[in-house]
Amino acid sequence: MDAYDYVVENDDVELACERIKAIVLAEHLRRDRVAPRYKKCWGRINHVRSFN
Protein backbone atom coordinates (compact mmCIF):
# COMPACT_ATOMS: atom_id res chain seq x y z
CA MET A 1 0.00 0.00 0.00
CA ASP A 2 3.03 2.30 -0.01
CA ALA A 3 2.22 3.22 -3.61
CA TYR A 4 -1.00 5.00 -2.59
CA ASP A 5 -1.61 8.35 -0.93
CA TYR A 6 -5.16 7.50 0.13
CA VAL A 7 -7.07 4.35 1.01
CA VAL A 8 -10.87 4.26 0.87
CA GLU A 9 -12.59 1.14 2.09
CA ASN A 10 -15.67 0.37 0.03
CA ASP A 11 -17.75 -1.36 2.71
CA ASP A 12 -20.28 1.50 2.83
CA VAL A 13 -20.82 3.04 -0.61
CA GLU A 14 -22.20 6.38 0.64
CA LEU A 15 -19.37 6.82 3.12
CA ALA A 16 -16.80 5.83 0.50
CA CYS A 17 -18.23 8.42 -1.91
CA GLU A 18 -18.05 11.14 0.75
CA ARG A 19 -14.46 10.24 1.50
CA ILE A 20 -13.53 10.31 -2.18
CA LYS A 21 -15.16 13.74 -2.53
CA ALA A 22 -13.12 14.95 0.44
CA ILE A 23 -9.93 13.62 -1.13
CA VAL A 24 -10.69 15.34 -4.45
CA LEU A 25 -11.39 18.63 -2.67
CA ALA A 26 -8.22 18.34 -0.62
CA GLU A 27 -6.18 17.70 -3.75
CA HIS A 28 -7.68 20.75 -5.47
CA LEU A 29 -6.77 22.90 -2.47
CA ARG A 30 -3.17 21.72 -2.07
CA ARG A 31 -0.83 24.61 -1.45
CA ASP A 32 1.43 23.74 -4.36
CA ARG A 33 -1.56 23.85 -6.71
CA VAL A 34 -3.13 27.12 -5.54
CA ALA A 35 -0.05 29.13 -4.52
CA PRO A 36 0.77 30.32 -8.06
CA ARG A 37 -2.74 31.75 -8.46
CA TYR A 38 -2.58 33.54 -5.12
CA LYS A 39 0.88 34.93 -5.83
CA LYS A 40 -0.39 36.33 -9.12
CA CYS A 41 -3.44 37.83 -7.38
CA TRP A 42 -1.34 39.39 -4.60
CA GLY A 43 0.98 40.85 -7.20
CA ARG A 44 -1.96 42.64 -8.82
CA ILE A 45 -3.26 43.87 -5.46
CA ASN A 46 0.14 45.27 -4.52
CA HIS A 47 0.40 46.93 -7.93
CA VAL A 48 -2.96 48.68 -7.39
CA ARG A 49 -1.97 49.72 -3.86
CA SER A 50 1.16 51.39 -5.20
CA PHE A 51 -1.06 53.94 -6.97
CA ASN A 52 -2.75 55.06 -3.72
mmCIF file with all atom_site columns, N, CA and C in Angstrom:
data_model
loop_
_atom_site.group_PDB
_atom_site.id
_atom_site.type_symbol
_atom_site.label_atom_id
_atom_site.label_alt_id
_atom_site.label_comp_id
_atom_site.label_asym_id
_atom_site.label_entity_id
_atom_site.label_seq_id
_atom_site.pdbx_PDB_ins_code
_atom_site.Cartn_x
_atom_site.Cartn_y
_atom_site.Cartn_z
_atom_site.occupancy
_atom_site.B_iso_or_equiv
_atom_site.pdbx_formal_charge
_atom_site.auth_seq_id
_atom_site.auth_comp_id
_atom_site.auth_asym_id
_atom_site.auth_atom_id
_atom_site.pdbx_PDB_model_num
ATOM 1   N N  . MET A 1 1  ? 0.817   -1.202 0.000  1.00 0.00 ? 1  MET A N  1
ATOM 2   C CA . MET A 1 1  ? 0.000   0.000  0.000  1.00 0.00 ? 1  MET A CA 1
ATOM 3   C C  . MET A 1 1  ? 0.853   1.256  0.000  1.00 0.00 ? 1  MET A C  1
ATOM 4   N N  . ASP A 1 2  ? 2.152   1.127  -0.005 1.00 0.00 ? 2  ASP A N  1
ATOM 5   C CA . ASP A 1 2  ? 3.027   2.298  -0.013 1.00 0.00 ? 2  ASP A CA 1
ATOM 6   C C  . ASP A 1 2  ? 2.897   3.112  -1.296 1.00 0.00 ? 2  ASP A C  1
ATOM 7   N N  . ALA A 1 3  ? 2.350   2.522  -2.332 1.00 0.00 ? 3  ALA A N  1
ATOM 8   C CA . ALA A 1 3  ? 2.222   3.216  -3.614 1.00 0.00 ? 3  ALA A CA 1
ATOM 9   C C  . ALA A 1 3  ? 1.047   4.188  -3.639 1.00 0.00 ? 3  ALA A C  1
ATOM 10  N N  . TYR A 1 4  ? 0.215   4.188  -2.600 1.00 0.00 ? 4  TYR A N  1
ATOM 11  C CA . TYR A 1 4  ? -0.999  4.998  -2.590 1.00 0.00 ? 4  TYR A CA 1
ATOM 12  C C  . TYR A 1 4  ? -0.907  6.111  -1.556 1.00 0.00 ? 4  TYR A C  1
ATOM 13  N N  . ASP A 1 5  ? -1.516  7.248  -1.885 1.00 0.00 ? 5  ASP A N  1
ATOM 14  C CA . ASP A 1 5  ? -1.606  8.351  -0.927 1.00 0.00 ? 5  ASP A CA 1
ATOM 15  C C  . ASP A 1 5  ? -2.849  8.230  -0.054 1.00 0.00 ? 5  ASP A C  1
ATOM 16  N N  . TYR A 1 6  ? -3.890  7.618  -0.581 1.00 0.00 ? 6  TYR A N  1
ATOM 17  C CA . TYR A 1 6  ? -5.158  7.498  0.134  1.00 0.00 ? 6  TYR A CA 1
ATOM 18  C C  . TYR A 1 6  ? -5.670  6.067  0.025  1.00 0.00 ? 6  TYR A C  1
ATOM 19  N N  . VAL A 1 7  ? -6.410  5.655  1.038  1.00 0.00 ? 7  VAL A N  1
ATOM 20  C CA . VAL A 1 7  ? -7.071  4.354  1.011  1.00 0.00 ? 7  VAL A CA 1
ATOM 21  C C  . VAL A 1 7  ? -8.519  4.584  1.413  1.00 0.00 ? 7  VAL A C  1
ATOM 22  N N  . VAL A 1 8  ? -9.443  4.140  0.574  1.00 0.00 ? 8  VAL A N  1
ATOM 23  C CA . VAL A 1 8  ? -10.869 4.256  0.868  1.00 0.00 ? 8  VAL A CA 1
ATOM 24  C C  . VAL A 1 8  ? -11.453 2.856  0.841  1.00 0.00 ? 8  VAL A C  1
ATOM 25  N N  . GLU A 1 9  ? -11.965 2.457  1.983  1.00 0.00 ? 9  GLU A N  1
ATOM 26  C CA . GLU A 1 9  ? -12.595 1.143  2.090  1.00 0.00 ? 9  GLU A CA 1
ATOM 27  C C  . GLU A 1 9  ? -14.016 1.248  1.547  1.00 0.00 ? 9  GLU A C  1
ATOM 28  N N  . ASN A 1 10 ? -14.388 0.308  0.726  1.00 0.00 ? 10 ASN A N  1
ATOM 29  C CA . ASN A 1 10 ? -15.670 0.371  0.034  1.00 0.00 ? 10 ASN A CA 1
ATOM 30  C C  . ASN A 1 10 ? -16.722 -0.514 0.700  1.00 0.00 ? 10 ASN A C  1
ATOM 31  N N  . ASP A 1 11 ? -16.753 -0.543 2.028  1.00 0.00 ? 11 ASP A N  1
ATOM 32  C CA . ASP A 1 11 ? -17.754 -1.364 2.711  1.00 0.00 ? 11 ASP A CA 1
ATOM 33  C C  . ASP A 1 11 ? -19.087 -0.642 2.848  1.00 0.00 ? 11 ASP A C  1
ATOM 34  N N  . ASP A 1 12 ? -19.070 0.681  2.794  1.00 0.00 ? 12 ASP A N  1
ATOM 35  C CA . ASP A 1 12 ? -20.282 1.502  2.834  1.00 0.00 ? 12 ASP A CA 1
ATOM 36  C C  . ASP A 1 12 ? -20.168 2.477  1.667  1.00 0.00 ? 12 ASP A C  1
ATOM 37  N N  . VAL A 1 13 ? -20.971 2.272  0.630  1.00 0.00 ? 13 VAL A N  1
ATOM 38  C CA . VAL A 1 13 ? -20.820 3.037  -0.609 1.00 0.00 ? 13 VAL A CA 1
ATOM 39  C C  . VAL A 1 13 ? -20.981 4.535  -0.372 1.00 0.00 ? 13 VAL A C  1
ATOM 40  N N  . GLU A 1 14 ? -21.984 4.945  0.385  1.00 0.00 ? 14 GLU A N  1
ATOM 41  C CA . GLU A 1 14 ? -22.196 6.376  0.635  1.00 0.00 ? 14 GLU A CA 1
ATOM 42  C C  . GLU A 1 14 ? -21.011 6.992  1.368  1.00 0.00 ? 14 GLU A C  1
ATOM 43  N N  . LEU A 1 15 ? -20.519 6.323  2.377  1.00 0.00 ? 15 LEU A N  1
ATOM 44  C CA . LEU A 1 15 ? -19.368 6.819  3.124  1.00 0.00 ? 15 LEU A CA 1
ATOM 45  C C  . LEU A 1 15 ? -18.124 6.864  2.236  1.00 0.00 ? 15 LEU A C  1
ATOM 46  N N  . ALA A 1 16 ? -17.945 5.855  1.423  1.00 0.00 ? 16 ALA A N  1
ATOM 47  C CA . ALA A 1 16 ? -16.805 5.831  0.503  1.00 0.00 ? 16 ALA A CA 1
ATOM 48  C C  . ALA A 1 16 ? -16.881 6.999  -0.473 1.00 0.00 ? 16 ALA A C  1
ATOM 49  N N  . CYS A 1 17 ? -18.062 7.282  -0.992 1.00 0.00 ? 17 CYS A N  1
ATOM 50  C CA . CYS A 1 17 ? -18.232 8.421  -1.910 1.00 0.00 ? 17 CYS A CA 1
ATOM 51  C C  . CYS A 1 17 ? -17.900 9.734  -1.220 1.00 0.00 ? 17 CYS A C  1
ATOM 52  N N  . GLU A 1 18 ? -18.352 9.918  0.005  1.00 0.00 ? 18 GLU A N  1
ATOM 53  C CA . GLU A 1 18 ? -18.045 11.142 0.748  1.00 0.00 ? 18 GLU A CA 1
ATOM 54  C C  . GLU A 1 18 ? -16.545 11.281 0.979  1.00 0.00 ? 18 GLU A C  1
ATOM 55  N N  . ARG A 1 19 ? -15.907 10.198 1.285  1.00 0.00 ? 19 ARG A N  1
ATOM 56  C CA . ARG A 1 19 ? -14.457 10.236 1.505  1.00 0.00 ? 19 ARG A CA 1
ATOM 57  C C  . ARG A 1 19 ? -13.711 10.561 0.213  1.00 0.00 ? 19 ARG A C  1
ATOM 58  N N  . ILE A 1 20 ? -14.165 10.010 -0.890 1.00 0.00 ? 20 ILE A N  1
ATOM 59  C CA . ILE A 1 20 ? -13.529 10.308 -2.177 1.00 0.00 ? 20 ILE A CA 1
ATOM 60  C C  . ILE A 1 20 ? -13.729 11.774 -2.534 1.00 0.00 ? 20 ILE A C  1
ATOM 61  N N  . LYS A 1 21 ? -14.918 12.309 -2.287 1.00 0.00 ? 21 LYS A N  1
ATOM 62  C CA . LYS A 1 21 ? -15.162 13.741 -2.530 1.00 0.00 ? 21 LYS A CA 1
ATOM 63  C C  . LYS A 1 21 ? -14.222 14.595 -1.690 1.00 0.00 ? 21 LYS A C  1
ATOM 64  N N  . ALA A 1 22 ? -14.022 14.206 -0.444 1.00 0.00 ? 22 ALA A N  1
ATOM 65  C CA . ALA A 1 22 ? -13.121 14.951 0.439  1.00 0.00 ? 22 ALA A CA 1
ATOM 66  C C  . ALA A 1 22 ? -11.685 14.899 -0.075 1.00 0.00 ? 22 ALA A C  1
ATOM 67  N N  . ILE A 1 23 ? -11.284 13.759 -0.581 1.00 0.00 ? 23 ILE A N  1
ATOM 68  C CA . ILE A 1 23 ? -9.932  13.622 -1.135 1.00 0.00 ? 23 ILE A CA 1
ATOM 69  C C  . ILE A 1 23 ? -9.773  14.520 -2.359 1.00 0.00 ? 23 ILE A C  1
ATOM 70  N N  . VAL A 1 24 ? -10.760 14.509 -3.244 1.00 0.00 ? 24 VAL A N  1
ATOM 71  C CA . VAL A 1 24 ? -10.693 15.342 -4.449 1.00 0.00 ? 24 VAL A CA 1
ATOM 72  C C  . VAL A 1 24 ? -10.609 16.814 -4.068 1.00 0.00 ? 24 VAL A C  1
ATOM 73  N N  . LEU A 1 25 ? -11.432 17.245 -3.123 1.00 0.00 ? 25 LEU A N  1
ATOM 74  C CA . LEU A 1 25 ? -11.391 18.635 -2.671 1.00 0.00 ? 25 LEU A CA 1
ATOM 75  C C  . LEU A 1 25 ? -10.036 18.975 -2.073 1.00 0.00 ? 25 LEU A C  1
ATOM 76  N N  . ALA A 1 26 ? -9.527  18.105 -1.235 1.00 0.00 ? 26 ALA A N  1
ATOM 77  C CA . ALA A 1 26 ? -8.222  18.344 -0.616 1.00 0.00 ? 26 ALA A CA 1
ATOM 78  C C  . ALA A 1 26 ? -7.131  18.468 -1.671 1.00 0.00 ? 26 ALA A C  1
ATOM 79  N N  . GLU A 1 27 ? -7.190  17.640 -2.688 1.00 0.00 ? 27 GLU A N  1
ATOM 80  C CA . GLU A 1 27 ? -6.181  17.701 -3.749 1.00 0.00 ? 27 GLU A CA 1
ATOM 81  C C  . GLU A 1 27 ? -6.289  19.001 -4.537 1.00 0.00 ? 27 GLU A C  1
ATOM 82  N N  . HIS A 1 28 ? -7.503  19.473 -4.760 1.00 0.00 ? 28 HIS A N  1
ATOM 83  C CA . HIS A 1 28 ? -7.683  20.745 -5.472 1.00 0.00 ? 28 HIS A CA 1
ATOM 84  C C  . HIS A 1 28 ? -7.153  21.919 -4.658 1.00 0.00 ? 28 HIS A C  1
ATOM 85  N N  . LEU A 1 29 ? -7.171  21.797 -3.348 1.00 0.00 ? 29 LEU A N  1
ATOM 86  C CA . LEU A 1 29 ? -6.768  22.896 -2.468 1.00 0.00 ? 29 LEU A CA 1
ATOM 87  C C  . LEU A 1 29 ? -5.334  22.786 -1.973 1.00 0.00 ? 29 LEU A C  1
ATOM 88  N N  . ARG A 1 30 ? -4.569  21.851 -2.491 1.00 0.00 ? 30 ARG A N  1
ATOM 89  C CA . ARG A 1 30 ? -3.169  21.715 -2.072 1.00 0.00 ? 30 ARG A CA 1
ATOM 90  C C  . ARG A 1 30 ? -2.415  23.011 -2.330 1.00 0.00 ? 30 ARG A C  1
ATOM 91  N N  . ARG A 1 31 ? -1.584  23.366 -1.375 1.00 0.00 ? 31 ARG A N  1
ATOM 92  C CA . ARG A 1 31 ? -0.829  24.614 -1.454 1.00 0.00 ? 31 ARG A CA 1
ATOM 93  C C  . ARG A 1 31 ? -0.045  24.728 -2.750 1.00 0.00 ? 31 ARG A C  1
ATOM 94  N N  . ASP A 1 32 ? 0.610   23.664 -3.144 1.00 0.00 ? 32 ASP A N  1
ATOM 95  C CA . ASP A 1 32 ? 1.433   23.738 -4.357 1.00 0.00 ? 32 ASP A CA 1
ATOM 96  C C  . ASP A 1 32 ? 0.598   23.918 -5.620 1.00 0.00 ? 32 ASP A C  1
ATOM 97  N N  . ARG A 1 33 ? -0.687  23.637 -5.549 1.00 0.00 ? 33 ARG A N  1
ATOM 98  C CA . ARG A 1 33 ? -1.565  23.846 -6.709 1.00 0.00 ? 33 ARG A CA 1
ATOM 99  C C  . ARG A 1 33 ? -2.147  25.254 -6.734 1.00 0.00 ? 33 ARG A C  1
ATOM 100 N N  . VAL A 1 34 ? -2.466  25.813 -5.571 1.00 0.00 ? 34 VAL A N  1
ATOM 101 C CA . VAL A 1 34 ? -3.130  27.120 -5.544 1.00 0.00 ? 34 VAL A CA 1
ATOM 102 C C  . VAL A 1 34 ? -2.174  28.287 -5.330 1.00 0.00 ? 34 VAL A C  1
ATOM 103 N N  . ALA A 1 35 ? -0.990  28.045 -4.813 1.00 0.00 ? 35 ALA A N  1
ATOM 104 C CA . ALA A 1 35 ? -0.052  29.132 -4.518 1.00 0.00 ? 35 ALA A CA 1
ATOM 105 C C  . ALA A 1 35 ? 0.248   30.002 -5.730 1.00 0.00 ? 35 ALA A C  1
ATOM 106 N N  . PRO A 1 36 ? 0.489   29.439 -6.914 1.00 0.00 ? 36 PRO A N  1
ATOM 107 C CA . PRO A 1 36 ? 0.770   30.317 -8.061 1.00 0.00 ? 36 PRO A CA 1
ATOM 108 C C  . PRO A 1 36 ? -0.363  31.291 -8.366 1.00 0.00 ? 36 PRO A C  1
ATOM 109 N N  . ARG A 1 37 ? -1.608  30.847 -8.208 1.00 0.00 ? 37 ARG A N  1
ATOM 110 C CA . ARG A 1 37 ? -2.743  31.748 -8.456 1.00 0.00 ? 37 ARG A CA 1
ATOM 111 C C  . ARG A 1 37 ? -2.788  32.866 -7.428 1.00 0.00 ? 37 ARG A C  1
ATOM 112 N N  . TYR A 1 38 ? -2.542  32.528 -6.153 1.00 0.00 ? 38 TYR A N  1
ATOM 113 C CA . TYR A 1 38 ? -2.577  33.544 -5.115 1.00 0.00 ? 38 TYR A CA 1
ATOM 114 C C  . TYR A 1 38 ? -1.425  34.521 -5.250 1.00 0.00 ? 38 TYR A C  1
ATOM 115 N N  . LYS A 1 39 ? -0.260  34.034 -5.625 1.00 0.00 ? 39 LYS A N  1
ATOM 116 C CA . LYS A 1 39 ? 0.880   34.927 -5.826 1.00 0.00 ? 39 LYS A CA 1
ATOM 117 C C  . LYS A 1 39 ? 0.584   35.920 -6.937 1.00 0.00 ? 39 LYS A C  1
ATOM 118 N N  . LYS A 1 40 ? -0.030  35.449 -8.012 1.00 0.00 ? 40 LYS A N  1
ATOM 119 C CA . LYS A 1 40 ? -0.393  36.326 -9.121 1.00 0.00 ? 40 LYS A CA 1
ATOM 120 C C  . LYS A 1 40 ? -1.413  37.363 -8.655 1.00 0.00 ? 40 LYS A C  1
ATOM 121 N N  . CYS A 1 41 ? -2.400  36.934 -7.898 1.00 0.00 ? 41 CYS A N  1
ATOM 122 C CA . CYS A 1 41 ? -3.437  37.833 -7.383 1.00 0.00 ? 41 CYS A CA 1
ATOM 123 C C  . CYS A 1 41 ? -2.833  38.875 -6.454 1.00 0.00 ? 41 CYS A C  1
ATOM 124 N N  . TRP A 1 42 ? -1.976  38.452 -5.524 1.00 0.00 ? 42 TRP A N  1
ATOM 125 C CA . TRP A 1 42 ? -1.344  39.388 -4.597 1.00 0.00 ? 42 TRP A CA 1
ATOM 126 C C  . TRP A 1 42 ? -0.450  40.376 -5.331 1.00 0.00 ? 42 TRP A C  1
ATOM 127 N N  . GLY A 1 43 ? 0.169   39.942 -6.400 1.00 0.00 ? 43 GLY A N  1
ATOM 128 C CA . GLY A 1 43 ? 0.980   40.848 -7.200 1.00 0.00 ? 43 GLY A CA 1
ATOM 129 C C  . GLY A 1 43 ? 0.136   41.960 -7.790 1.00 0.00 ? 43 GLY A C  1
ATOM 130 N N  . ARG A 1 44 ? -1.054  41.624 -8.274 1.00 0.00 ? 44 ARG A N  1
ATOM 131 C CA . ARG A 1 44 ? -1.963  42.642 -8.823 1.00 0.00 ? 44 ARG A CA 1
ATOM 132 C C  . ARG A 1 44 ? -2.460  43.578 -7.731 1.00 0.00 ? 44 ARG A C  1
ATOM 133 N N  . ILE A 1 45 ? -2.790  43.033 -6.567 1.00 0.00 ? 45 ILE A N  1
ATOM 134 C CA . ILE A 1 45 ? -3.262  43.874 -5.460 1.00 0.00 ? 45 ILE A CA 1
ATOM 135 C C  . ILE A 1 45 ? -2.180  44.854 -5.044 1.00 0.00 ? 45 ILE A C  1
ATOM 136 N N  . ASN A 1 46 ? -0.961  44.386 -4.896 1.00 0.00 ? 46 ASN A N  1
ATOM 137 C CA . ASN A 1 46 ? 0.139   45.274 -4.517 1.00 0.00 ? 46 ASN A CA 1
ATOM 138 C C  . ASN A 1 46 ? 0.401   46.316 -5.586 1.00 0.00 ? 46 ASN A C  1
ATOM 139 N N  . HIS A 1 47 ? 0.219   45.974 -6.846 1.00 0.00 ? 47 HIS A N  1
ATOM 140 C CA . HIS A 1 47 ? 0.398   46.931 -7.934 1.00 0.00 ? 47 HIS A CA 1
ATOM 141 C C  . HIS A 1 47 ? -0.640  48.048 -7.817 1.00 0.00 ? 47 HIS A C  1
ATOM 142 N N  . VAL A 1 48 ? -1.895  47.685 -7.542 1.00 0.00 ? 48 VAL A N  1
ATOM 143 C CA . VAL A 1 48 ? -2.962  48.681 -7.391 1.00 0.00 ? 48 VAL A CA 1
ATOM 144 C C  . VAL A 1 48 ? -2.703  49.545 -6.168 1.00 0.00 ? 48 VAL A C  1
ATOM 145 N N  . ARG A 1 49 ? -2.256  48.953 -5.075 1.00 0.00 ? 49 ARG A N  1
ATOM 146 C CA . ARG A 1 49 ? -1.966  49.717 -3.855 1.00 0.00 ? 49 ARG A CA 1
ATOM 147 C C  . ARG A 1 49 ? -0.867  50.744 -4.081 1.00 0.00 ? 49 ARG A C  1
ATOM 148 N N  . SER A 1 50 ? 0.045   50.467 -4.974 1.00 0.00 ? 50 SER A N  1
ATOM 149 C CA . SER A 1 50 ? 1.157   51.391 -5.204 1.00 0.00 ? 50 SER A CA 1
ATOM 150 C C  . SER A 1 50 ? 0.681   52.698 -5.823 1.00 0.00 ? 50 SER A C  1
ATOM 151 N N  . PHE A 1 51 ? -0.525  52.715 -6.386 1.00 0.00 ? 51 PHE A N  1
ATOM 152 C CA . PHE A 1 51 ? -1.060  53.942 -6.970 1.00 0.00 ? 51 PHE A CA 1
ATOM 153 C C  . PHE A 1 51 ? -1.754  54.813 -5.935 1.00 0.00 ? 51 PHE A C  1
ATOM 154 N N  . ASN A 1 52 ? -2.033  54.295 -4.762 1.00 0.00 ? 52 ASN A N  1
ATOM 155 C CA . ASN A 1 52 ? -2.752  55.061 -3.718 1.00 0.00 ? 52 ASN A CA 1
ATOM 156 C C  . ASN A 1 52 ? -1.810  55.825 -2.852 1.00 0.00 ? 52 ASN A C  1
#
